[in-house]
Structures are given as structure tokens and as C-alpha cells.
Amino acid sequence: MGVKNLWDILDSCKQKLPLNHLQNKKVCVDLSCWLVQFCTANRSPAFVKDKVYLKNLFHRIRALLALNCSLIFVTDGAIPSIKLATYRRRLGSNSEANCDETSSQPLTSLRRNKGSEFSRMIKEAKHLGLALGIPCLDGVEEAEAQCALLNITSVCEGCFTSDSDAFLFGARTVYRDVFIGEGGYVLCYEMEDIEKKLGFGRKSLISLAVLLGCDYSNGVRGFGPEAACRFVKSAGDDSILDQILSDGVKATRKCKGKKVGINQNKAGDGDVCKKTNTSEVGVSQDSGGQFREVINAFLEPKCHSPDSENVRRVCCQHPFRQSEFQQICEKYFEWTPEKTVCLQMNTSFLR
């Protein structure tokens, strides 16, 4: 999910760029997000059985590699402890978390269930990627956090993810989605544009997560996107997090219409209140250090450092593995060896 309503807030910063914008770039991919996109776009019963998601992944990879775009797949590691409540609520009884560990280790991250259907899909995608020369970095915890670190340290020039909290982890260039084929394009968001157009730096975006809700918290009651943005801008990026931690989140006025979460003593602010019902938001303090826990989760995520052996390994050039590729095509796609050879002959990067 990322941060509630954040993509809507950032919409004015969205760029629709031609697919060749990715030519000769090195980017990392939050692999789970790509598979979720494929699954969401095609809900037919045969989608999983016929490996449609894997075929879609292959054609996307093929289009990007044809542009000499270097890819690094990144997968999720353990589920952060701060995310467990959200994770279990989202997946219910089918949670991938290893539930037998929850009672003995309630405050630590949890391993994912490697036997789940989605984990199997991830494994197949990694297998296909490796055959095509695409390395995979298994994250410590959140894949989008690892992608953000690779981006901010210039290991990669951008990251593919549909999780808006990538910016809160430090990402500078995020590709939300890509469309291949004739007229293909990529949806791009630059942190530089967000800072210039909206006045939101990384700290401001983290504060929006605290107020609106995210994977790590339910947010503060009474705050919608407009009220949260006004509150954050009134404090400024440099001091907003300190203000939230020291003073809590304050609202002192009754307003007709939407619940608002800011002090509206300034002249002219009253026009934001529409004439419907009346509500009042009180003071929300950082009880139990919950604000600090959320903030620290974004500022200090658990990731492989850029100079680690794991990162150095995926930054090396990986060869195309012809025999493995042919085996995958035969096993998953039921393509004959002749069809695979023909495909290789007509695709330069597979030679």
C-alpha cells in the first residue's frame, strides 16, 4: 500500500515518459510489485495455471533489455515487526508470516512463508531473471527500502516500485509502472520535482505517513490529505518531525465539513471548511513512542549496505544462460526448443 493517498498528493509531479527514456540506464526492480501488477491486470482462473504472469514478465524484461537497460531484481526479506499487525490484517488467516514464531518473538521481524503460492511465483521470476542475466538481491526486510538505498547511493539510477513509501526510504527517482509495445511509456516521479512543486522533502513525506497512515501505522484520526498537507507545510521540512515528536499533533478549532487536523487561526483559512456536519479533532500525543517508531522505521530501515558483498555481487555482469532459458521456456511456457531458438535468433540480447 505505501502511504495512504500519497500517490494522489504526488500526482502533479507524475511524468509520462517514452519508453526509450530507460535506454542505457541501470535500475532496480521491486519484484513483488511487478508480479502484483500482472496479477491485478489479469484475474482469469488460467492466469496462474498457464504462467501468464511469467510470460508477461519475460516480455517486459525483453523490451527493457532491448534498450540496454540494466536490471537488478530486489525481493522482500523478513516482515518488519512494526508491519506485522498490518500484514496479518491484510492477509487474514492466509498470512505468509510464520505464525508459529509470533508467540516467542513478538517484537522481531518474521520470516515469510516460502511455501506460499506467491513465494513460488517470486522464485520462478527470479529463476527466469537469472537465466536472462538479471541478478537478484534478496532484501533484509522491505524490498522498496533496499531499492531506495541503491538509488540514493547511485548504485542504480532509479527504482521500479508501486509502493509510494519508497520516497520515505530515500529514493530519488521512482518508476511506478511501465507499458511496453507500440507507444510504450514509463510513469516517473522525481524527488526533485516533489521538493520544488510541492515543497515536500523526505521528512515531510514521513510526517504525512504518520498523519495519514501507512503500512506501519493507522495514522491520526481527523487528518485527510488536504489537512495533513497544510499541517506539514506550516511547519516546514526541517522541523516537522521534531515538532511531531515534541508537541504531538494539535488541532484547536471546530470546523464545518471535513475533519481537519491543523490549527486554523490564520485569516482566510476558513474557506477550506465546507458547510456540512461539524466535527472537532483533539490533541494526539506520541503515546508509547509510536510516532518515533514509525519515523525511525523509515529513516533507518534494515538493508544491505551499498558496499556489502551482497550488493557487489549483483552489480557484477551476469551472462545470459542459454540452456537454462530453454529449459524454462519448455517447462513453464511449453515452447518447443525450435521456437526458443527462433526467439533467440530474433532477439539481439539473447545471443
Coordinates of C-alpha atoms in Angstrom, one line a residue:
M1 CA 0.0 0.0 0.0
G2 CA 2.7 2.5 1.0
V3 CA 1.3 5.8 2.4
K4 CA -2.4 6.4 2.2
N5 CA -3.4 8.9 -0.5
L6 CA 0.3 9.7 -1.3
W7 CA 0.1 8.9 -5.0
D8 CA -2.8 11.3 -5.3
I9 CA -0.8 14.0 -3.5
L10 CA 2.1 13.5 -5.8
D11 CA 0.0 13.3 -9.0
S12 CA 1.1 16.8 -10.2
C13 CA 4.7 15.5 -10.2
K14 CA 4.0 12.5 -12.4
Q15 CA 5.8 12.3 -15.7
K16 CA 4.7 10.2 -18.6
L17 CA 8.0 9.5 -20.5
P18 CA 8.6 7.5 -23.6
L19 CA 10.0 4.0 -23.1
N20 CA 13.3 4.9 -24.5
H21 CA 13.9 7.2 -21.5
L22 CA 15.2 4.0 -19.9
Q23 CA 17.8 3.4 -22.5
N24 CA 21.2 2.6 -21.1
K25 CA 20.0 3.2 -17.5
K26 CA 20.6 0.9 -14.6
V27 CA 17.5 0.4 -12.5
C28 CA 16.4 -1.9 -9.6
V29 CA 13.0 -3.5 -9.5
D30 CA 10.8 -4.3 -6.5
L31 CA 9.9 -7.7 -8.0
S32 CA 6.8 -8.3 -5.8
C33 CA 5.3 -5.1 -7.2
W34 CA 5.7 -6.2 -10.8
L35 CA 4.1 -9.6 -10.1
V36 CA 1.2 -7.9 -8.2
Q37 CA 0.6 -5.6 -11.2
F38 CA 0.4 -8.6 -13.5
C39 CA -2.0 -10.4 -11.1
T40 CA -4.2 -7.4 -10.8
A41 CA -4.4 -6.8 -14.5
N42 CA -5.5 -10.4 -15.2
R43 CA -7.7 -12.3 -12.8
S44 CA -8.7 -15.2 -15.0
P45 CA -8.5 -18.7 -13.5
A46 CA -5.9 -19.7 -16.0
F47 CA -3.6 -16.8 -15.1
V48 CA -1.6 -18.8 -12.5
K49 CA -2.0 -22.2 -14.1
D50 CA -0.8 -21.1 -17.5
K51 CA 2.0 -18.9 -16.1
V52 CA 0.7 -15.8 -17.7
Y53 CA 2.4 -13.6 -15.1
L54 CA 5.7 -15.2 -16.1
K55 CA 5.2 -14.7 -19.8
N56 CA 4.2 -11.0 -19.1
L57 CA 7.4 -10.7 -17.1
F58 CA 9.5 -12.1 -19.9
H59 CA 8.1 -9.7 -22.4
R60 CA 8.7 -6.8 -20.1
I61 CA 12.2 -7.8 -19.5
R62 CA 12.8 -8.4 -23.2
A63 CA 11.6 -4.9 -24.0
L64 CA 13.8 -3.2 -21.4
L65 CA 16.9 -5.3 -22.2
A66 CA 16.4 -4.4 -25.9
L67 CA 17.0 -0.8 -24.7
N68 CA 20.3 -1.8 -23.0
C69 CA 18.5 -1.1 -19.7
S70 CA 20.3 -3.0 -16.9
L71 CA 18.0 -4.5 -14.3
I72 CA 18.5 -5.7 -10.7
F73 CA 15.6 -7.6 -9.1
V74 CA 15.1 -7.0 -5.4
T75 CA 12.8 -9.2 -3.3
D76 CA 11.3 -8.7 0.2
G77 CA 13.1 -10.3 3.1
A78 CA 11.6 -10.7 6.6
I79 CA 8.4 -8.8 7.6
P80 CA 9.4 -5.9 9.9
S81 CA 8.0 -6.2 13.4
I82 CA 6.3 -2.8 13.0
K83 CA 4.4 -4.1 10.0
L84 CA 3.1 -7.3 11.4
A85 CA -0.3 -6.0 12.5
T86 CA -1.0 -4.5 9.1
Y87 CA 0.3 -7.6 7.4
R88 CA -1.9 -10.0 9.3
R89 CA -5.0 -7.8 8.9
R90 CA -4.4 -7.6 5.2
L91 CA -3.9 -11.3 4.6
G92 CA -6.1 -12.6 7.4
S93 CA -5.6 -16.3 8.2
N94 CA -3.7 -16.8 4.9
S95 CA -0.8 -14.6 6.2
E96 CA 2.6 -15.6 4.8
A97 CA 4.1 -14.9 8.3
N98 CA 5.3 -18.0 10.1
C99 CA 2.7 -17.8 12.8
D100 CA 4.4 -20.3 15.0
E101 CA 7.1 -17.7 15.7
T102 CA 4.8 -15.0 16.8
S103 CA 4.4 -16.0 20.4
S104 CA 8.0 -16.5 21.1
Q105 CA 9.3 -13.5 19.1
P106 CA 6.6 -10.9 19.1
L107 CA 8.9 -7.9 18.7
T108 CA 11.1 -9.1 15.9
S109 CA 10.7 -9.4 12.2
L110 CA 9.2 -12.6 10.9
R111 CA 10.3 -14.9 8.0
R112 CA 8.0 -15.2 5.1
N113 CA 6.4 -18.5 4.2
K114 CA 8.5 -19.8 1.3
G115 CA 5.8 -22.4 0.5
S116 CA 3.1 -19.9 -0.3
E117 CA 1.8 -19.6 -3.9
F118 CA 3.1 -16.0 -4.2
S119 CA 6.6 -17.0 -2.9
R120 CA 6.6 -19.7 -5.6
M121 CA 5.8 -17.1 -8.2
I122 CA 8.7 -15.0 -6.9
K123 CA 11.0 -18.0 -7.1
E124 CA 10.0 -18.6 -10.7
A125 CA 10.5 -15.0 -11.6
K126 CA 14.0 -15.0 -10.1
H127 CA 14.8 -18.1 -12.0
L128 CA 13.7 -16.5 -15.3
G129 CA 15.7 -13.3 -14.5
L130 CA 18.9 -15.2 -13.7
A131 CA 18.6 -17.1 -17.0
L132 CA 18.4 -13.8 -18.8
G133 CA 21.4 -12.4 -16.9
I134 CA 19.4 -10.4 -14.3
P135 CA 20.8 -10.7 -10.8
C136 CA 18.5 -10.7 -7.7
L137 CA 19.2 -9.2 -4.3
D138 CA 17.1 -10.7 -1.5
G139 CA 16.3 -7.8 0.8
V140 CA 16.8 -7.9 4.6
E141 CA 13.3 -6.7 5.1
E142 CA 11.4 -4.3 2.7
A143 CA 12.3 -4.5 -1.0
E144 CA 11.4 -0.9 -1.6
A145 CA 13.7 0.2 1.2
Q146 CA 16.6 -1.7 -0.4
C147 CA 15.7 -0.2 -3.8
A148 CA 15.7 3.3 -2.3
L149 CA 19.1 2.7 -0.8
L150 CA 20.5 1.5 -4.1
N151 CA 19.1 4.6 -5.8
I152 CA 20.2 7.2 -3.2
T153 CA 23.7 5.8 -3.2
S154 CA 23.8 5.9 -7.0
V155 CA 24.2 2.1 -7.4
C156 CA 21.0 2.5 -9.6
E157 CA 19.6 5.5 -11.4
G158 CA 16.1 4.7 -10.4
C159 CA 13.8 2.1 -9.0
F160 CA 10.6 0.4 -10.1
T161 CA 8.0 0.1 -7.4
S162 CA 4.4 0.9 -6.9
D163 CA 4.9 1.4 -3.1
S164 CA 4.8 5.1 -2.5
D165 CA 6.8 4.8 0.7
A166 CA 10.0 4.3 -1.5
F167 CA 10.4 8.1 -1.3
L168 CA 10.3 8.0 2.5
F169 CA 13.1 5.5 2.5
G170 CA 15.2 7.9 0.4
A171 CA 14.5 7.1 -3.2
R172 CA 15.2 10.0 -5.7
T173 CA 13.7 8.5 -8.9
V174 CA 10.7 6.1 -8.8
Y175 CA 9.2 4.4 -11.8
R176 CA 5.7 3.5 -10.8
D177 CA 4.8 1.5 -13.9
V178 CA 5.9 0.7 -17.4
F179 CA 4.0 -0.1 -20.6
I180 CA 5.7 -1.8 -23.4
G181 CA 4.8 -2.2 -27.1
E182 CA 3.9 0.5 -29.6
G183 CA 3.7 3.8 -27.9
G184 CA 5.3 2.4 -24.8
Y185 CA 6.0 4.7 -21.8
V186 CA 7.0 4.8 -18.2
L187 CA 5.5 6.7 -15.3
C188 CA 8.2 8.5 -13.5
Y189 CA 8.3 10.6 -10.2
E190 CA 11.4 12.6 -9.3
M191 CA 12.0 13.7 -5.7
E192 CA 13.5 16.9 -7.1
D193 CA 10.1 17.7 -8.6
I194 CA 8.3 16.9 -5.4
E195 CA 10.6 19.2 -3.5
K196 CA 10.2 22.1 -6.0
K197 CA 6.5 21.8 -6.9
L198 CA 5.0 20.6 -3.5
G199 CA 7.6 21.8 -1.0
F200 CA 7.9 18.3 0.5
G201 CA 11.2 16.8 1.4
R202 CA 11.8 13.3 2.8
K203 CA 10.9 14.4 6.3
S204 CA 7.7 16.0 5.2
L205 CA 6.7 12.8 3.4
I206 CA 7.4 10.7 6.5
S207 CA 5.2 13.1 8.5
L208 CA 2.4 12.5 6.0
A209 CA 2.7 8.8 6.7
V210 CA 2.4 9.5 10.4
L211 CA -0.7 11.6 9.9
L212 CA -2.5 9.8 7.0
G213 CA -1.5 6.2 7.8
C214 CA 0.8 3.7 6.1
D215 CA 1.9 0.1 6.4
Y216 CA 3.4 0.9 9.8
S217 CA 0.5 2.9 11.4
N218 CA -3.2 3.7 11.1
G219 CA -2.5 7.5 11.1
V220 CA -4.0 10.2 13.2
R221 CA -7.8 10.4 13.3
G222 CA -9.2 13.5 11.7
F223 CA -6.5 14.1 9.1
G224 CA -7.3 13.9 5.4
P225 CA -4.9 14.7 2.6
E226 CA -5.6 18.4 2.5
A227 CA -5.4 19.0 6.2
A228 CA -2.2 16.8 6.5
C229 CA -0.5 18.7 3.7
R230 CA -1.3 22.1 5.3
F231 CA -0.1 21.0 8.6
V232 CA 3.2 19.7 7.2
K233 CA 3.8 22.8 5.1
S234 CA 3.1 25.1 8.1
A235 CA 6.0 23.5 10.0
G236 CA 8.5 23.1 7.1
D237 CA 10.6 20.1 6.2
D238 CA 13.4 20.9 8.5
S239 CA 11.4 20.9 11.7
I240 CA 8.2 18.9 11.1
L241 CA 9.4 15.6 12.6
D242 CA 10.8 17.3 15.7
Q243 CA 7.5 19.2 16.1
I244 CA 5.5 16.0 15.9
L245 CA 7.8 14.2 18.3
S246 CA 7.9 17.0 20.9
D247 CA 4.5 18.6 20.6
G248 CA 2.3 15.9 19.2
V249 CA -0.3 16.7 16.6
K250 CA -2.6 19.6 17.6
A251 CA -5.9 20.9 16.4
T252 CA -7.8 23.6 18.2
R253 CA -10.8 24.5 16.1
K254 CA -14.2 23.2 15.2
C255 CA -14.8 23.2 11.5
K256 CA -17.9 22.5 9.5
G257 CA -17.3 19.8 7.0
K258 CA -14.3 17.6 6.7
K259 CA -12.4 16.7 9.8
V260 CA -9.3 18.8 9.9
G261 CA -6.1 18.3 11.9
I262 CA -4.5 21.7 12.0
N263 CA -4.7 25.0 13.9
Q264 CA -6.6 27.3 11.6
N265 CA -6.1 30.7 13.3
K266 CA -4.7 32.3 10.2
A267 CA -7.1 34.7 8.4
G268 CA -8.6 33.3 5.3
D269 CA -8.2 29.7 6.3
G270 CA -11.9 29.3 7.0
D271 CA -12.8 28.8 3.3
V272 CA -11.5 25.2 3.4
C273 CA -14.4 24.2 5.6
K274 CA -17.5 23.1 3.6
K275 CA -20.9 23.5 5.2
T276 CA -21.9 20.1 6.3
N277 CA -21.7 18.5 9.7
T278 CA -19.4 19.8 12.5
S279 CA -16.5 17.9 14.0
E280 CA -13.6 18.6 16.3
V281 CA -10.2 17.0 16.4
G282 CA -8.3 16.9 19.7
V283 CA -4.6 16.6 20.5
S284 CA -2.8 13.5 19.6
Q285 CA 0.3 12.9 21.6
D286 CA 3.1 10.4 20.9
S287 CA 1.8 7.8 23.4
G288 CA 4.1 4.9 23.7
G289 CA 6.6 6.3 21.3
Q290 CA 4.5 5.2 18.3
F291 CA 5.3 8.2 16.2
R292 CA 9.1 7.8 16.8
E293 CA 8.9 4.1 15.9
V294 CA 7.2 4.9 12.6
I295 CA 9.7 7.7 11.8
N296 CA 12.7 5.5 12.7
A297 CA 11.4 2.7 10.5
F298 CA 11.6 5.0 7.5
L299 CA 14.9 6.8 8.4
E300 CA 16.8 3.6 9.4
P301 CA 15.4 0.6 7.5
K302 CA 17.2 -2.7 7.6
C303 CA 19.1 -3.1 4.3
H304 CA 22.2 -4.5 2.7
S305 CA 24.8 -1.6 2.7
P306 CA 26.0 -0.5 -0.8
D307 CA 29.5 -1.8 -0.1
S308 CA 28.3 -5.2 1.1
E309 CA 29.2 -8.4 -0.6
N310 CA 25.6 -9.0 -1.5
V311 CA 25.3 -5.7 -3.4
R312 CA 28.7 -6.1 -5.0
R313 CA 27.6 -9.5 -6.3
V314 CA 24.5 -8.2 -8.0
C315 CA 26.4 -5.3 -9.5
C316 CA 28.7 -7.6 -11.5
Q317 CA 27.8 -8.5 -15.0
H318 CA 25.8 -11.7 -15.3
P319 CA 25.7 -13.8 -18.5
F320 CA 22.7 -15.0 -20.5
R321 CA 22.3 -18.7 -19.7
Q322 CA 21.0 -20.2 -22.9
S323 CA 20.4 -23.8 -21.6
E324 CA 18.5 -22.6 -18.5
F325 CA 16.4 -20.2 -20.6
Q326 CA 15.4 -23.0 -23.0
Q327 CA 14.5 -25.3 -20.0
I328 CA 12.3 -22.5 -18.5
C329 CA 10.6 -21.9 -21.8
E330 CA 9.8 -25.6 -22.2
K331 CA 8.8 -26.2 -18.6
Y332 CA 6.7 -23.0 -17.9
F333 CA 5.6 -21.9 -21.4
E334 CA 5.5 -25.2 -23.2
W335 CA 7.5 -23.6 -26.0
T336 CA 9.4 -26.1 -28.2
P337 CA 13.2 -25.9 -28.5
E338 CA 12.7 -24.7 -32.1
K339 CA 10.5 -21.8 -31.0
T340 CA 13.0 -20.8 -28.3
V341 CA 15.9 -20.9 -30.8
C342 CA 13.9 -18.8 -33.2
L343 CA 13.2 -16.3 -30.5
Q344 CA 16.9 -16.1 -29.6
M345 CA 17.9 -15.6 -33.2
N346 CA 15.5 -12.6 -33.5
T347 CA 16.4 -11.0 -30.1
S348 CA 19.9 -9.5 -30.0
F349 CA 20.4 -9.6 -26.2
L350 CA 19.7 -13.3 -26.2
R351 CA 22.5 -14.2 -28.5

